[in-house]
XYZ file of C-alpha atoms in Angstrom:
325
model
C 27.504 -5.560 -11.393
C 28.499 -2.245 -9.603
C 26.241 0.543 -9.610
C 27.773 3.828 -10.286
C 26.628 6.930 -8.570
C 26.740 10.577 -8.654
C 26.053 12.950 -6.277
C 24.776 16.207 -7.570
C 23.829 19.233 -5.964
C 24.921 19.652 -1.932
C 22.311 22.095 -0.552
C 21.162 19.451 1.948
C 23.412 17.781 4.275
C 21.698 14.559 3.777
C 23.990 14.389 0.904
C 26.947 12.964 3.153
C 25.292 9.975 4.629
C 23.870 9.160 1.097
C 27.129 9.091 -0.284
C 28.690 7.248 2.837
C 26.155 4.668 2.089
C 26.970 4.335 -1.272
C 30.673 3.995 -0.194
C 30.163 1.212 2.106
C 28.222 -0.761 -0.201
C 29.746 -3.496 -2.027
C 28.066 -2.940 -5.349
C 28.042 0.505 -5.256
C 30.884 3.331 -6.587
C 30.772 7.103 -6.533
C 32.023 7.975 -10.035
C 31.200 11.838 -9.491
C 30.193 14.852 -7.320
C 28.665 18.157 -8.261
C 27.589 21.328 -6.886
C 26.949 24.442 -9.055
C 26.528 26.981 -5.913
C 29.394 26.647 -3.559
C 27.906 29.361 -1.350
C 24.669 27.308 -0.763
C 26.287 24.136 0.027
C 26.100 22.553 3.168
C 29.129 20.252 2.585
C 31.826 21.469 0.373
C 32.984 19.685 -2.454
C 36.445 19.869 -1.781
C 35.750 18.119 1.645
C 33.498 15.426 0.277
C 36.206 14.573 -2.434
C 38.652 13.988 0.064
C 36.515 12.058 2.344
C 35.157 9.727 -0.377
C 38.283 9.964 -2.656
C 36.721 11.225 -5.447
C 39.749 12.173 -7.842
C 39.849 15.511 -9.255
C 38.608 14.590 -12.766
C 35.387 13.507 -11.314
C 34.366 16.507 -9.334
C 32.088 19.024 -11.089
C 30.456 22.930 -10.988
C 28.282 21.901 -14.023
C 25.689 19.220 -13.666
C 25.679 18.571 -17.525
C 29.499 17.550 -17.735
C 29.055 15.306 -14.458
C 26.209 13.409 -16.083
C 27.686 13.358 -19.700
C 31.455 12.246 -18.586
C 30.428 9.917 -15.407
C 27.278 8.474 -17.391
C 26.033 6.857 -13.702
C 23.103 4.753 -13.044
C 22.024 6.474 -10.090
C 21.722 10.029 -8.866
C 21.393 11.399 -5.747
C 19.745 14.647 -5.635
C 19.567 17.204 -2.534
C 18.846 20.407 -3.883
C 16.844 22.866 -1.471
C 12.792 21.639 -1.225
C 11.238 24.622 -3.820
C 13.911 23.359 -6.819
C 13.348 19.355 -6.265
C 11.192 19.317 -9.650
C 13.256 21.809 -11.275
C 16.132 19.371 -10.913
C 14.752 16.020 -11.359
C 13.681 17.901 -14.689
C 17.401 18.237 -15.472
C 19.074 14.966 -14.572
C 15.768 12.700 -15.553
C 16.829 12.843 -19.486
C 19.457 11.363 -19.079
C 17.420 8.110 -18.580
C 19.135 7.538 -14.375
C 17.682 6.345 -11.504
C 16.700 8.955 -9.216
C 17.514 9.288 -5.202
C 15.857 12.563 -4.207
C 15.982 14.211 -0.635
C 13.442 14.824 1.024
C 10.532 16.219 1.344
C 9.101 14.819 -2.020
C 8.001 18.248 -3.381
C 6.580 21.291 -1.811
C 3.666 21.478 -4.035
C 1.269 19.068 -5.392
C 2.125 20.509 -8.888
C 5.838 20.187 -8.205
C 5.289 16.184 -7.256
C 3.533 16.019 -10.492
C 6.161 17.643 -12.584
C 8.503 15.276 -10.718
C 6.756 12.173 -11.656
C 6.070 13.167 -15.473
C 9.761 13.870 -15.661
C 10.956 10.552 -14.263
C 8.452 8.844 -16.618
C 9.486 10.556 -19.845
C 12.988 9.837 -18.585
C 12.353 5.963 -18.259
C 14.281 6.140 -14.637
C 12.871 5.068 -11.205
C 12.554 7.486 -8.452
C 13.157 7.320 -4.637
C 12.704 9.130 -1.777
C 14.906 9.474 0.703
C 12.940 9.359 4.207
C 15.885 8.153 6.619
C 13.301 7.601 9.512
C 11.389 4.979 7.725
C 15.000 2.675 7.865
C 15.142 2.941 11.622
C 14.804 -0.521 13.459
C 12.662 0.619 16.172
C 9.620 1.723 13.551
C 10.526 -1.124 11.229
C 10.198 -3.571 14.241
C 6.738 -1.657 14.594
C 5.679 -2.240 11.297
C 5.947 -6.034 11.566
C 3.971 -6.193 14.727
C 1.001 -4.230 13.060
C 1.095 -6.604 10.352
C 1.054 -9.686 12.743
C -1.995 -8.285 14.039
C -0.462 -7.235 17.565
C -2.775 -4.379 18.137
C -5.897 -5.198 16.108
C -6.568 -2.184 13.223
C -4.292 1.009 13.867
C -6.746 3.206 14.977
C -4.468 6.872 16.067
C -0.996 7.649 14.897
C 0.677 9.934 17.135
C 3.719 11.731 15.784
C 6.334 14.309 17.489
C 10.035 14.809 15.846
C 12.241 17.342 15.286
C 15.209 18.747 16.549
C 16.725 21.512 18.871
C 17.325 24.313 16.423
C 18.442 24.725 12.960
C 20.363 27.745 14.074
C 23.223 25.656 14.541
C 25.589 25.720 11.478
C 29.207 26.238 12.780
C 30.182 22.665 12.331
C 28.934 19.275 11.944
C 29.194 16.055 14.201
C 28.449 12.002 13.666
C 26.398 9.982 15.649
C 28.063 6.451 16.452
C 26.254 4.912 14.003
C 27.845 7.479 11.478
C 24.622 9.813 10.897
C 25.895 13.621 10.212
C 24.437 16.106 12.147
C 24.787 19.929 12.584
C 25.977 21.228 16.254
C 27.385 24.276 17.331
C 25.395 26.937 18.515
C 22.169 27.375 20.216
C 19.064 28.465 18.934
C 19.023 31.838 19.854
C 21.864 32.764 17.716
C 19.155 33.419 15.218
C 21.364 35.894 12.815
C 23.112 32.992 10.759
C 20.438 30.394 10.377
C 18.116 33.091 9.381
C 20.197 34.002 6.356
C 20.131 30.108 5.054
C 17.709 28.622 2.907
C 16.451 26.773 5.781
C 14.732 30.048 7.248
C 13.247 30.956 3.745
C 9.718 30.079 3.260
C 9.769 30.432 -0.703
C 12.522 27.821 -0.879
C 11.186 25.510 1.495
C 12.164 26.313 4.906
C 10.728 25.496 8.139
C 9.986 22.620 10.548
C 6.516 21.137 9.034
C 8.364 21.236 5.401
C 11.467 19.442 7.276
C 9.815 17.027 9.262
C 5.965 16.228 8.600
C 6.891 14.340 5.732
C 8.435 11.384 7.980
C 5.408 11.515 9.776
C 2.984 11.198 7.432
C 4.551 9.140 5.295
C 5.031 6.521 8.286
C 1.595 7.438 9.544
C 0.176 5.969 6.196
C 2.399 2.984 6.116
C 1.071 2.015 9.467
C -2.202 2.305 8.379
C -1.548 -0.046 5.450
C -2.155 3.096 3.060
C -5.159 4.314 4.492
C -5.521 8.431 3.096
C -7.178 10.814 5.927
C -10.702 12.593 5.084
C -9.548 15.962 6.230
C -6.465 17.552 7.048
C -5.920 20.741 9.258
C -2.596 21.791 10.134
C -1.781 24.914 12.310
C 1.788 26.474 12.353
C 3.763 28.704 14.645
C 6.153 31.092 13.624
C 8.543 33.448 15.898
C 9.149 36.464 15.728
C 12.910 36.025 14.627
C 12.548 33.631 11.774
C 10.350 33.820 8.826
C 9.050 30.124 8.831
C 7.380 27.847 11.304
C 9.277 26.330 14.113
C 6.502 24.467 15.516
C 3.228 22.740 13.765
C 0.430 20.646 14.334
C -1.249 18.615 11.528
C -4.891 16.968 12.490
C -5.900 14.131 10.225
C -9.526 12.805 10.699
C -10.107 9.379 9.143
C -13.263 7.381 9.815
C -11.814 5.848 13.034
C -11.213 9.174 14.839
C -8.217 11.566 14.805
C -4.271 11.608 14.139
C -1.689 14.013 14.814
C 1.366 14.769 13.317
C 3.604 17.475 15.231
C 6.822 18.871 14.008
C 9.574 20.989 16.229
C 12.565 22.835 15.797
C 13.726 23.872 19.326
C 13.028 20.400 21.055
C 14.709 20.605 24.693
C 17.482 18.130 23.339
C 18.545 16.415 19.654
C 16.948 12.730 19.836
C 20.245 11.474 18.403
C 22.104 12.582 21.425
C 19.321 12.629 24.116
C 15.661 12.296 23.892
C 13.710 14.927 24.571
C 10.290 15.091 26.451
C 8.017 14.501 24.095
C 9.985 11.765 23.248
C 10.505 11.751 19.131
C 8.691 8.899 17.340
C 5.328 7.556 17.198
C 2.717 6.058 19.498
C 0.200 3.985 17.590
C -3.443 3.492 19.223
C -4.782 0.059 17.586
C -8.225 -1.950 18.140
C -6.748 -4.367 20.258
C -3.406 -2.662 22.177
C -0.946 0.171 21.527
C 2.688 0.481 20.417
C 5.188 3.429 21.518
C 8.522 3.048 18.719
C 10.869 6.006 19.503
C 13.858 7.099 17.242
C 17.012 5.873 17.770
C 15.633 3.254 20.701
C 16.513 -0.308 20.883
C 12.890 -1.744 22.099
C 9.561 -0.521 21.161
C 7.005 -0.917 23.884
C 3.571 -2.479 23.381
C 0.200 -3.061 25.586
C -2.062 -5.626 24.689
C -5.512 -6.937 26.175
C -3.131 -9.589 28.091
C -0.192 -7.230 28.922
C -1.872 -4.097 30.367
C 1.107 -2.900 32.105
C 3.122 -2.977 28.956
C 6.036 -5.100 27.726
C 9.400 -4.286 26.002
C 9.888 -5.889 22.379
C 13.665 -5.763 20.895
C 13.924 -4.277 17.833
C 14.763 -6.724 14.892
C 18.318 -5.714 13.421
C 17.927 -4.647 9.875
C 19.534 -6.708 7.102
C 20.927 -5.904 3.507
C 19.040 -4.277 1.368
C 16.827 -2.814 4.130
C 19.141 -0.953 6.293
C 20.775 2.477 6.631
C 23.934 3.514 8.479
C 23.278 2.138 11.623
C 23.612 -1.309 10.455
C 26.405 -1.019 8.377
């Protein structure tokens, strides 16, 4: 069986990463790409068509024509965060499975709309959380499940990037992932004009990165939810949205911290900043540090209080992302 896939709405640049995964999969095929607002798109339809060899008759400016003429099994959606529910409601009636760009939604109301639309349409829904497929964090989950550090008592998360103000060019890492690059954070006029810096459209570091931390944090804690949540944000004068947030989650075992940052000293996919981007878990019998992109995780336990390195486990299909293809 070959899954047919259409990419619709290019507002988020992760569309390029997602379509690259489709192209590299032996049992998947890109049958259509569509964007109705070329001024909003962070990737151009024409460039995307050239990169993936999509013929002209499979490039659309109308999502209904795209869905009706290509009849895909799966739709990849990358709209601005505030429009996630709107776009799921547009495509779900076609009975397709949907891969929705993170964050899931910007409100509980929108999350409920998404779930209702998918239930009515009959398709399956997945939310794209790339961090969930990093080999370091997968290895950490395995160690937690094996009881290496006992019960997870605390999760400390810090993640982000050098800044969202770099929209002049794109770069690819050695693993094939696409990222914006080029301008320093001080060049803010162009950045502030994008949806990334528009609060009503879901901009800001909190919406961009907090979902990674709390989603994986809940995963590490085997589904345990907090009793209370407190969040504070910092919004600089030049931006209408936050560039820094700290969320404290209170559990029966104590406190955990989830921190997001636009403005790290370096981008973690090039050079890890300090603090490093990733997770530190504190358990009843030890600790684990699990940082983005790294080839080892570090464990402390009662027998090794000095700590030791554990090589990450390579991910095999189907549980793999760009770095393993």
